[in-house]
Every structure is written in structure tokens, then in C-alpha cells.
Coordinates of N, CA and C in Angstrom, one line a residue:
X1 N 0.8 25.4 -11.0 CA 1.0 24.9 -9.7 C 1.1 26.0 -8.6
X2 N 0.5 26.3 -7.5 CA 0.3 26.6 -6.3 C 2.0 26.5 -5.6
X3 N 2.5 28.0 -5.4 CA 3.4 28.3 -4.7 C 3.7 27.2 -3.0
X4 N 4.9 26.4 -2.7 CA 4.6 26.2 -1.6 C 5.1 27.1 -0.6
X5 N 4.1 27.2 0.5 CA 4.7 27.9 1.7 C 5.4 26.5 2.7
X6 N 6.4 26.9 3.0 CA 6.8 26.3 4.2 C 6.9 26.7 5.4
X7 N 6.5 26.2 6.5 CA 6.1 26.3 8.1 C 7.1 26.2 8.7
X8 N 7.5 26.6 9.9 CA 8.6 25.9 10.5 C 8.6 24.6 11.5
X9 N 9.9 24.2 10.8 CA 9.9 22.9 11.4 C 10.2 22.9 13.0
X10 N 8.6 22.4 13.8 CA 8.5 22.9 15.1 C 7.7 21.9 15.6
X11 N 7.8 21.4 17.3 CA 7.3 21.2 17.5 C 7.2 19.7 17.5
X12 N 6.2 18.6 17.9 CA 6.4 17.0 18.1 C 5.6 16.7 16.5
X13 N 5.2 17.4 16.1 CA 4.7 16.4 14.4 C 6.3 17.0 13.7
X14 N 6.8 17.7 14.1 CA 8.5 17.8 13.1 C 9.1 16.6 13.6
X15 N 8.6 15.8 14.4 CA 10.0 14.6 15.1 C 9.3 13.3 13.9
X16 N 7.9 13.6 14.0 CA 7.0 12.8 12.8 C 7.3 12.8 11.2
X17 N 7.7 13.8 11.2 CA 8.0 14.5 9.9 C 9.7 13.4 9.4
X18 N 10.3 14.4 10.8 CA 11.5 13.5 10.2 C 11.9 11.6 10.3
X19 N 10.7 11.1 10.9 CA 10.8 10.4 10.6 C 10.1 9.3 9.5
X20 N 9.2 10.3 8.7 CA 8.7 10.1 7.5 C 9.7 10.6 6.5
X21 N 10.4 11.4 6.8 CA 11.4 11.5 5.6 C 12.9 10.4 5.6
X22 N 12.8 9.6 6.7 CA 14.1 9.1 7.0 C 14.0 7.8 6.6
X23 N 12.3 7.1 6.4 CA 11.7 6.2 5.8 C 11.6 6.4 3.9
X24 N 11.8 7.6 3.4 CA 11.8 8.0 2.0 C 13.4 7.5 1.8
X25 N 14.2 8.0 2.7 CA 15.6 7.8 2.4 C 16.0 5.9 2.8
X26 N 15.3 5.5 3.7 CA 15.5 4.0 3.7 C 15.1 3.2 2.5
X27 N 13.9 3.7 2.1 CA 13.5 3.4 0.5 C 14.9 3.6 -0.4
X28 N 15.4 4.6 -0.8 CA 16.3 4.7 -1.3 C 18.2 4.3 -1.2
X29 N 18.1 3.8 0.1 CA 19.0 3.1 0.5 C 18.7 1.7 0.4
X30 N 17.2 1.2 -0.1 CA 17.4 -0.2 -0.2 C 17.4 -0.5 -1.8
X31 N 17.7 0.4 -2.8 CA 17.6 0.4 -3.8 C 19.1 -0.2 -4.2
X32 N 19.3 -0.9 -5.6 CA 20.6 -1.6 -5.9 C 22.0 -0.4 -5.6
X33 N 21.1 0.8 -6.6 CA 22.8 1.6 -6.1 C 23.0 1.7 -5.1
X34 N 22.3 1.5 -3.5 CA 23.0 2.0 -2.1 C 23.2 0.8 -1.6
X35 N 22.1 -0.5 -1.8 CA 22.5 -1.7 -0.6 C 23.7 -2.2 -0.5
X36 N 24.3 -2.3 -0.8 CA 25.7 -2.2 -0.9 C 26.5 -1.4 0.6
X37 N 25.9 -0.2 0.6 CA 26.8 1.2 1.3 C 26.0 0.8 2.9
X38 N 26.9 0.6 3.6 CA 26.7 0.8 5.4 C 25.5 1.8 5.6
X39 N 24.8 2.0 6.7 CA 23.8 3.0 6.8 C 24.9 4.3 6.9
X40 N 26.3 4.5 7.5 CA 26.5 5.7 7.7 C 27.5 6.0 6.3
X41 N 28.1 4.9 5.5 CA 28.3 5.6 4.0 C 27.2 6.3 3.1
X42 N 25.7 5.6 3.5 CA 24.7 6.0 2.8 C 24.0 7.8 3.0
X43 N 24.3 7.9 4.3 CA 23.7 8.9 4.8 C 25.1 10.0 4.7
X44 N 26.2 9.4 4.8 CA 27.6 10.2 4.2 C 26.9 11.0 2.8
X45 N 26.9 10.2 1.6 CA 27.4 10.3 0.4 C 25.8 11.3 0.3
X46 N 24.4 10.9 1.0 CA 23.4 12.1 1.1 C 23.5 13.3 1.4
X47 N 24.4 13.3 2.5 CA 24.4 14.5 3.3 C 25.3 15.2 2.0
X48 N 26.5 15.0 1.4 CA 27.1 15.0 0.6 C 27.0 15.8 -0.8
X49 N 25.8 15.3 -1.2 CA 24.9 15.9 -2.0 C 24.6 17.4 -2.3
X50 N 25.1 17.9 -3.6 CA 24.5 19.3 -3.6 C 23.1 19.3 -3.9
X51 N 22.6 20.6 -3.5 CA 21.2 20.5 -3.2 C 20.3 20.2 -4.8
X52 N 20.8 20.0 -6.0 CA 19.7 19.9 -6.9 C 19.8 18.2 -6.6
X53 N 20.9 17.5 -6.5 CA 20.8 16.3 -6.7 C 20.3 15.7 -5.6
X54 N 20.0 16.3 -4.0 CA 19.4 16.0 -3.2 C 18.1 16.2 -3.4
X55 N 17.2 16.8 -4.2 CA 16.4 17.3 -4.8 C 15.9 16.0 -5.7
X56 N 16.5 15.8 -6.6 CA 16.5 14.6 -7.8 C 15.9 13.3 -7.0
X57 N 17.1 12.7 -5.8 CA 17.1 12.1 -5.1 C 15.4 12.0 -4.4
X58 N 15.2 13.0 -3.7 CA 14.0 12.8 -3.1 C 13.1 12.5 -4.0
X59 N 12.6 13.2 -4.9 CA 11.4 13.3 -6.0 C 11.6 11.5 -6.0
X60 N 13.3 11.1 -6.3 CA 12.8 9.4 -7.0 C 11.9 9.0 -5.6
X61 N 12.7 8.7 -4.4 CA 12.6 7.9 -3.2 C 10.9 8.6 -3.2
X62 N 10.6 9.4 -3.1 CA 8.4 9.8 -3.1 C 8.4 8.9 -4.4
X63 N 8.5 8.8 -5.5 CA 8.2 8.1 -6.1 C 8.1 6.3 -6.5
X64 N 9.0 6.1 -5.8 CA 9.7 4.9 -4.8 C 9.1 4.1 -3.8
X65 N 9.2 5.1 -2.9 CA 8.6 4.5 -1.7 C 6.9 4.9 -1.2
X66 N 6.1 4.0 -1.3 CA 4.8 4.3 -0.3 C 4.7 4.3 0.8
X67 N 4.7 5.4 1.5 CA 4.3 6.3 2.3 C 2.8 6.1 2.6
X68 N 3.2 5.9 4.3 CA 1.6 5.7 4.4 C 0.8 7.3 4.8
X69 N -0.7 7.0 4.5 CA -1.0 8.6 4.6 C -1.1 9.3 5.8
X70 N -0.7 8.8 7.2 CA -0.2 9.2 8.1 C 1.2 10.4 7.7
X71 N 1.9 9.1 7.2 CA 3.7 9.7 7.2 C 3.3 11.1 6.2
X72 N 2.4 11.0 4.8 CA 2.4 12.1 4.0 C 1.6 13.2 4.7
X73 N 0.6 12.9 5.5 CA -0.1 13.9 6.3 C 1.0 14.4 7.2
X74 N 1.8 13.9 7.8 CA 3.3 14.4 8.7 C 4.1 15.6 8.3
X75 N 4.3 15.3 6.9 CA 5.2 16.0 6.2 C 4.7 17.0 5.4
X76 N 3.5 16.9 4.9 CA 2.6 17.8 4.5 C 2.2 19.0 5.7
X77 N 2.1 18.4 6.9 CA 1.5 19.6 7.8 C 2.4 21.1 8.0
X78 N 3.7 20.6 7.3 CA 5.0 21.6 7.6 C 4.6 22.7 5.7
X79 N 3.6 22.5 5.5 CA 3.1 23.5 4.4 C 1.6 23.8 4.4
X80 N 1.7 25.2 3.9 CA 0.4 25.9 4.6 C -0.3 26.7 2.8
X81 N -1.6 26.1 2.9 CA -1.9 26.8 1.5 C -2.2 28.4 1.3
X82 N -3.0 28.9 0.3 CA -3.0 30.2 0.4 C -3.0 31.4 1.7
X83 N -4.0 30.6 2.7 CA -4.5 31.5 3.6 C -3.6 31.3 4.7
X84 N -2.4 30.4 4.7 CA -1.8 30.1 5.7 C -1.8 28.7 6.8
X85 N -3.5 28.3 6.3 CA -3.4 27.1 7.1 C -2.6 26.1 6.7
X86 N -2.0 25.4 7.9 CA -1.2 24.0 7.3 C -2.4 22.4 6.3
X87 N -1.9 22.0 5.9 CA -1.8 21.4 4.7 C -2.6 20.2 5.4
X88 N -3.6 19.3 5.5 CA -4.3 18.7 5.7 C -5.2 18.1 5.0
X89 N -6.0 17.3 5.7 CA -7.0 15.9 5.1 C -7.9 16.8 3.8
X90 N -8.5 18.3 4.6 CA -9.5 18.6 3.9 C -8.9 19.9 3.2
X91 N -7.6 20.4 3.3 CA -7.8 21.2 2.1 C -6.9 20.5 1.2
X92 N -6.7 18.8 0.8 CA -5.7 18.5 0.4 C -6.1 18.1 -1.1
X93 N -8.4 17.9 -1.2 CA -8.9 17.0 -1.9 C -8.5 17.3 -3.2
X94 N -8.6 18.7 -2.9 CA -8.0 19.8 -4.8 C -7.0 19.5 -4.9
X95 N -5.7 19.1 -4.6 CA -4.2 19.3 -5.1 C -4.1 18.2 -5.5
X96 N -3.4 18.5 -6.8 CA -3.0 17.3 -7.4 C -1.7 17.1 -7.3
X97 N -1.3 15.7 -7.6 CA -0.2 14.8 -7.1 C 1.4 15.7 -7.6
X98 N 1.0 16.4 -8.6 CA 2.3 17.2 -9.0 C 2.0 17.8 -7.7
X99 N 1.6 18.6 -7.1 CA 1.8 19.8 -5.7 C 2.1 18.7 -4.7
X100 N 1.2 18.2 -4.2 CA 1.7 17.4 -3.2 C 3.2 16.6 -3.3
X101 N 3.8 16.3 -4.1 CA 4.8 16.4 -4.3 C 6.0 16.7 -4.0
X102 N 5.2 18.0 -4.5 CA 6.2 19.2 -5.1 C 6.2 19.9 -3.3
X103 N 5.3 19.6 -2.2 CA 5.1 20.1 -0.8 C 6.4 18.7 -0.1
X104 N 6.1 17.7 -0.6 CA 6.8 16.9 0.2 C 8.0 16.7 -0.2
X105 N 8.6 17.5 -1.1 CA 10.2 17.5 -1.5 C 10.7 18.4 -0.7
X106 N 9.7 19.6 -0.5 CA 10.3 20.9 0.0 C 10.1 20.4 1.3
X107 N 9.6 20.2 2.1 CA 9.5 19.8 3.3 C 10.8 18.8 3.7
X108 N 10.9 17.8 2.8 CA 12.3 16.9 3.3 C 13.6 17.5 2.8
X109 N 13.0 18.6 1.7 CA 15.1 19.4 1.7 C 15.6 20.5 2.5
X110 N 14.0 20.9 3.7 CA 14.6 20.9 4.6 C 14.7 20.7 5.8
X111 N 14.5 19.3 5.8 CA 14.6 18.6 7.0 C 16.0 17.9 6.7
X112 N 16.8 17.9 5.7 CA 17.5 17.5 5.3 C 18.8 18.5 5.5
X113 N 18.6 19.6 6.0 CA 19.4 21.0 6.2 C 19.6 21.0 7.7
X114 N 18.6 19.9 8.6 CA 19.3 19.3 9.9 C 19.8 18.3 10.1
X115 N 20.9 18.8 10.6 CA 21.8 18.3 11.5 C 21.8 16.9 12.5
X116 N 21.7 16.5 12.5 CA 21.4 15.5 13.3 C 22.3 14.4 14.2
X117 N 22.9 14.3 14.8 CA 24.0 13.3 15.4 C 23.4 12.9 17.0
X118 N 23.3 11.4 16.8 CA 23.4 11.0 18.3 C 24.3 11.2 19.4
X119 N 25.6 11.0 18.4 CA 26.5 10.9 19.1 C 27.6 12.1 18.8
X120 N 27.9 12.8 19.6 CA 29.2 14.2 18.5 C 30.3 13.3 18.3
X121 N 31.2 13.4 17.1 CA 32.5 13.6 16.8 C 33.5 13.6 17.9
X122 N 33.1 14.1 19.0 CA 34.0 14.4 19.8 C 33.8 12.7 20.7
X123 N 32.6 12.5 21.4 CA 32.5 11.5 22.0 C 33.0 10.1 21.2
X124 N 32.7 10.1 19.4 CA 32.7 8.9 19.2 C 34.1 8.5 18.9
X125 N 34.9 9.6 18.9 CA 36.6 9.1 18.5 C 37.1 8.4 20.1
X126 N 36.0 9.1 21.5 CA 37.1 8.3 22.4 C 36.0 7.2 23.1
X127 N 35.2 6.7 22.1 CA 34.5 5.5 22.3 C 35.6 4.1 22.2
X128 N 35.2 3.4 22.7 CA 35.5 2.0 22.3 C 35.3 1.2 21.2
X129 N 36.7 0.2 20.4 CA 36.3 0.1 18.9 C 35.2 -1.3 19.4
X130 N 34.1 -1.1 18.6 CA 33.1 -2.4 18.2 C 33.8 -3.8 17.3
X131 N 33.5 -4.8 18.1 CA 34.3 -5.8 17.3 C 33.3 -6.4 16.5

């Protein structure tokens, strides 16, 4: 298998990206062990996660969830093959499904290394309680 390079996550196809990876994780939040858990226990107990089992986790949810080839073209473009070009329609024909994979794990564990809050900590303790 073919080393992945990772790109940096930049730019308006990274806002694409993350929201093709946040659709892998809805897949796996609608699965029996999470439906149960609120969206913010779910993304708690993810965030949570040391990195092999965040790791584990992804591989099921790609395996799990279909992905349209928009979203995998998204998340793929944040990996670049030998010569450095990003990862695309036409140099994708050769790679087989173990690499592509094996590109779209790495790309969501670290998209998964941001941070993300609508709202800070600080704002949401002197919000108003929701009834």
C-alpha cells in the first residue's frame, strides 16, 4: 500500500471535507450503540477517544456509511499521491479500496484534531436554560 501524504486542511473544500466527515460520524451515531446518546454525549464520548479507537471507529463508520462520491472526492482531495498532486477522479482509477480508505481515515483523524465550537464555554454557561 502506497504511503499517504496529507495536505493541509485549507481552504473552502476543508469546510466540504468536514462536513463529509461529520456525515461518517452521523452514520455512526445512528448506529444501536449511540442512538440512545444526545448529539452532544455523542460527540462528547468521540472527542474522548484515544486516537487508536478513534481510528477503529472511523474505518467502521467508511464502512458503514455510503458516502456519496462527491463527499469521498472531498476528503480525498486533502491527500496527494507520489508527485504531490491532490487525490482525484483521475489519479484515483489505480487505488484500490484498501488505500482509499486507508486516505479517508487519515484525512478525518485529522479533521477530528479540530476543534470546533459554535458557541465558547464561556458564552454558553451565561445563556439562558432551554425548556
Amino acid at each position: 500500500m502506497n504511503k499517504v501524504n496529507l495536505l493541509p486542511l485549507k481552504g473552502l473544500k476543508s469546510v466540504h471535507a468536514l462536513c463529509a466527515f461529520n456525515a461518517l460520524l452521523f452514520g455512526l451515531h445512528c448506529t444501536p450503540a449511540h442512538a440512545a446518546k444526545s448529539e452532544e454525549e455523542f460527540y462528547g464520548w468521540f472527542d474522548a477517544l484515544p486516537a487508536p479507537d478513534k481510528e477503529k471507529n472511523i474505518l467502521y463508520s467508511i464502512g458503514l456509511c455510503k458516502l456519496s462520491e462527491e463527499e469521498m472526492l472531498d476528503l480525498l482531495a486533502f491527500c496527494a499521491d507520489d508527485n504531490g498532486i491532490p487525490l482525484g477522479r483521475e489519479n484515483l482509477t489505480g487505488c484500490g479500496p484498501a488505500y482509499i480508505t486507508e486516505c479517508i481515515k487519515t484525512v478525518c483523524m485529522a479533521i477530528a484534531d479540530i476543534k470546533l465550537k459554535s458557541v465558547g464555554e464561556n458564552l454558553k454557561k451565561n445563556s439562558l436554560p432551554t425548556v
